[in-house]
Short mmCIF file of C-alpha atoms in Angstrom, two decimals:
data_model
loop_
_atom_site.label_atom_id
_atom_site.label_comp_id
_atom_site.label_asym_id
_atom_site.label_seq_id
_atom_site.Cartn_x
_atom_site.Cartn_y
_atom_site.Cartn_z
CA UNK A 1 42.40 38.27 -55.83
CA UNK A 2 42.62 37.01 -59.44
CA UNK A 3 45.39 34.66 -59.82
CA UNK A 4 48.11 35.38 -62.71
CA UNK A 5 50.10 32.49 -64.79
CA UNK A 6 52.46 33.87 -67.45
CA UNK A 7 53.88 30.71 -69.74
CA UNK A 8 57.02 31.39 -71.63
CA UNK A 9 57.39 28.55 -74.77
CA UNK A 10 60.68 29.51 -75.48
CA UNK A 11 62.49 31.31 -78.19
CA UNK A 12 59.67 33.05 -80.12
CA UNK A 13 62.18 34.89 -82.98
CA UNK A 14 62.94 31.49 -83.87
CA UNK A 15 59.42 30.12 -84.67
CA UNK A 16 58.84 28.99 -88.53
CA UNK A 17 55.95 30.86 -89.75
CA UNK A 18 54.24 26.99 -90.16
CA UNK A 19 54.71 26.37 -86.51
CA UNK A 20 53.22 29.82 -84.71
CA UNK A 21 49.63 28.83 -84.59
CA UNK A 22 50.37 25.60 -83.31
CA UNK A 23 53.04 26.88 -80.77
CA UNK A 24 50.66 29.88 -79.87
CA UNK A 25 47.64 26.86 -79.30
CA UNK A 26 50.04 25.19 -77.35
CA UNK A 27 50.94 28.44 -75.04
CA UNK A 28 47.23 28.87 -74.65
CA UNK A 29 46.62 25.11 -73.78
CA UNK A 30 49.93 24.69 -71.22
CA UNK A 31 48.14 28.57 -69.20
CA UNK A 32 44.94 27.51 -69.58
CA UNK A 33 45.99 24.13 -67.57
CA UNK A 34 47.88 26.30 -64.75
CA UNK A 35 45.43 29.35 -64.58
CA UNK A 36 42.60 26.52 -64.02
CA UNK A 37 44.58 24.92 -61.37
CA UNK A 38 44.56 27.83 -59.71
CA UNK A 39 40.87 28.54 -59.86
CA UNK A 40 40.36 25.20 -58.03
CA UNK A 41 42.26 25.61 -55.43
CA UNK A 42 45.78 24.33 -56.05
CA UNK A 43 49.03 25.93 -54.93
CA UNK A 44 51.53 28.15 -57.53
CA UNK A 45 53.99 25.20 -57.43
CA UNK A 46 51.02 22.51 -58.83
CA UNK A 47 50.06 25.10 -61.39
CA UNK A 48 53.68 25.69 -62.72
CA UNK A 49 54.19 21.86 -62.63
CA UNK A 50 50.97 21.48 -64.83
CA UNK A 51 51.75 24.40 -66.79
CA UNK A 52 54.98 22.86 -67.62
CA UNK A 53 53.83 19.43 -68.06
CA UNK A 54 51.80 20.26 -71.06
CA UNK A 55 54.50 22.13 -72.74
CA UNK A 56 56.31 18.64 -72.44
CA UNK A 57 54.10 16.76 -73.74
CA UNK A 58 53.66 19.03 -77.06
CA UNK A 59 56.15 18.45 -79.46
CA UNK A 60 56.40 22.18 -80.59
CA UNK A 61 58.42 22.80 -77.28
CA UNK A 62 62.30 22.23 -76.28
CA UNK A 63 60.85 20.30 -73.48
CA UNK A 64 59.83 16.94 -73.25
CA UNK A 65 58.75 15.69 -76.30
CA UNK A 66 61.03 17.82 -78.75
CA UNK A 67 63.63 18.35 -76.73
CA UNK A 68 66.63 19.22 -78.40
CA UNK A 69 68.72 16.68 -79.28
CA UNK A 70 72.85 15.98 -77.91
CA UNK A 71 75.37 15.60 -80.48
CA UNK A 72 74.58 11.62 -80.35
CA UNK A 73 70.58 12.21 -81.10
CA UNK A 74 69.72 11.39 -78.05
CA UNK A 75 67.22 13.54 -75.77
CA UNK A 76 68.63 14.73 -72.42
CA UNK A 77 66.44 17.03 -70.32
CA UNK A 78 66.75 19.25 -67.45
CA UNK A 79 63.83 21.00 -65.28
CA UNK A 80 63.55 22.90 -62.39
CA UNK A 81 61.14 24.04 -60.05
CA UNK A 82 60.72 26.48 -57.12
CA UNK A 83 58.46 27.17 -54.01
CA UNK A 84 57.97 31.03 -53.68
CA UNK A 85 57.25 29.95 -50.31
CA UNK A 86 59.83 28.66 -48.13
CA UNK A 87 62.30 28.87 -51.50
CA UNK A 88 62.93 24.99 -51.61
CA UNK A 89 63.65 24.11 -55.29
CA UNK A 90 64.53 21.16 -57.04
CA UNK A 91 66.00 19.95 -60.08
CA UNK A 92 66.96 17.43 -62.70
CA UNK A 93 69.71 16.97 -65.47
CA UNK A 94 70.40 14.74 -68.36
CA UNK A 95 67.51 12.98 -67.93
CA UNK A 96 66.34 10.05 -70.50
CA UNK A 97 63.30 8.52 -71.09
CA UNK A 98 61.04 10.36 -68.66
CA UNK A 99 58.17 12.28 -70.18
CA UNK A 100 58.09 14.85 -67.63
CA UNK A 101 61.45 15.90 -66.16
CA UNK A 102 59.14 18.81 -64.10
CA UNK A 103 57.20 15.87 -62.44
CA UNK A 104 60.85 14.60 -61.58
CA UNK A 105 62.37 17.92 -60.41
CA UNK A 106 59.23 18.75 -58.17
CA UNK A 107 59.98 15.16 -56.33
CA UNK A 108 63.70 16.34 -55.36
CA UNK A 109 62.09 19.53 -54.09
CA UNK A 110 59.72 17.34 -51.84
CA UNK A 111 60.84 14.21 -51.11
CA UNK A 112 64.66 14.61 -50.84
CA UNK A 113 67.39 16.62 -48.68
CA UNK A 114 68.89 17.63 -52.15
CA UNK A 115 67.71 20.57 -54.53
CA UNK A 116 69.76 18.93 -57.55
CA UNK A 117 69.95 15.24 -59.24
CA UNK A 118 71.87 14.59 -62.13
CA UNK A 119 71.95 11.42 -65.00
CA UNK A 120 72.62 8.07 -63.19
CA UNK A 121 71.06 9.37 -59.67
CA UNK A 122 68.27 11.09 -60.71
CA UNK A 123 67.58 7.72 -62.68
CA UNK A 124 67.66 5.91 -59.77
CA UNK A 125 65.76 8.02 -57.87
CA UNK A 126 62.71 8.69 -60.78
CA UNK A 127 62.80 4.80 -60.31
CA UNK A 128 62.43 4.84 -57.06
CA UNK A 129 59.82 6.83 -57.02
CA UNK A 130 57.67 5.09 -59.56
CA UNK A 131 58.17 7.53 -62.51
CA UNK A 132 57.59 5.89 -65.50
CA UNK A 133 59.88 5.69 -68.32
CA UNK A 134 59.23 5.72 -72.24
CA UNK A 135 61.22 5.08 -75.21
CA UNK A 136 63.89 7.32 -76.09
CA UNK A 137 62.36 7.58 -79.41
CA UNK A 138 58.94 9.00 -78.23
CA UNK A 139 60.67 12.23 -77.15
CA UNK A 140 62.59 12.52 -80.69
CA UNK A 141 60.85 14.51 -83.03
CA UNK A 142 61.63 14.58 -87.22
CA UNK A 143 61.89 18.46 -86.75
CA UNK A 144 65.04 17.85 -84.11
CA UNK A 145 66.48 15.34 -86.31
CA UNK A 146 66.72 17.57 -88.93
CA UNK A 147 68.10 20.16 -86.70
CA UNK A 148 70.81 18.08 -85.32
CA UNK A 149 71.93 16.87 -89.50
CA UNK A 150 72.16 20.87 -90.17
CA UNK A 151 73.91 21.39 -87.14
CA UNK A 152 76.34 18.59 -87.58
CA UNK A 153 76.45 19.82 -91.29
CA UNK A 154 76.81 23.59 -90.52
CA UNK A 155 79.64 22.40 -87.88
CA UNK A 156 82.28 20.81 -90.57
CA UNK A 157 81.47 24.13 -93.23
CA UNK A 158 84.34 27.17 -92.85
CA UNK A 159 83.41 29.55 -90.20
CA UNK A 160 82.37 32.85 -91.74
CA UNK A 161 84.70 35.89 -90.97
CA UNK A 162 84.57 36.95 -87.71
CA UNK A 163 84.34 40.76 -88.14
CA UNK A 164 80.90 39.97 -90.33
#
């Protein structure tokens, strides 16, 4: 049986016209990563977590590196991750300074009794589990700084008539 990996990069109507290519490079690179995974032998669950962990580390992606930014400008993630399997799952929220939240979430699915960790704990617990951390300004991007100053902008401007 051929093995299938679909890889969804987010909100594709909302792509500049400058930033397809790259975005639709970075789709191919992120299933590339999974499908081969697959070919050599590793489970659905390592080839999502690969899959995903390449979207994070590409800056074209609400994930990881390019992450939206909170109202502060700060990055907090969330991931999640299932087993088809047995239908264990784990996840992560408002996590900082981690470059791959997935790597985090798939650790709660295997190595705890819980199947969700949130800000402080899940800190504690990618620390006690040897996840590295980076600097919260690594996993900022200029294009989500931007984003956030129109936002912020667009927030104080009168709301447009509701029946428009």
């Amino acid at each position: 049986m051929n093995p299938v990996l679909v890889v969804h990069g987010g909100g594709a109507s909302n792509i500049s016209k400058d930033r397809k290519e790259r975005v639709r490079q970075g789709i191919i690179r992120a299933a590339t990563e999974g499908y081969k995974i697959l070919k050599d032998g590793g489970s659905a669950v390592d080839a999502v977590e690969g899959a995903v962990t390449v979207l994070e580390d590409d800056p074209e992606f609400n994930a990881g590196c390019g992450s939206v930014l909170n109202v502060n400008g700060d990055v907090e993630m969330d991931a999640s991750i299932m087993n088809g399997k047995d239908l264990s799952a784990g996840a992560v929220s408002a996590v900082q300074g981690i470059a791959n939240p997935i790597k985090l979430a798939r650790l709660v699915m295997e190595k705890t009794t819980h199947c969700f960790l949130t800000d402080q704990g899940a800190a504690k617990f990618a620390t006690a589990m040897g996840i590295p951390t980076v600097p919260k300004e690594q996993l900022v991007t200029e294009r989500n700084i931007k984003r956030l100053e129109k936002e912020k902008h667009e927030k104080g401007a009168p709301k447009p008539d509701c029946e428009k």
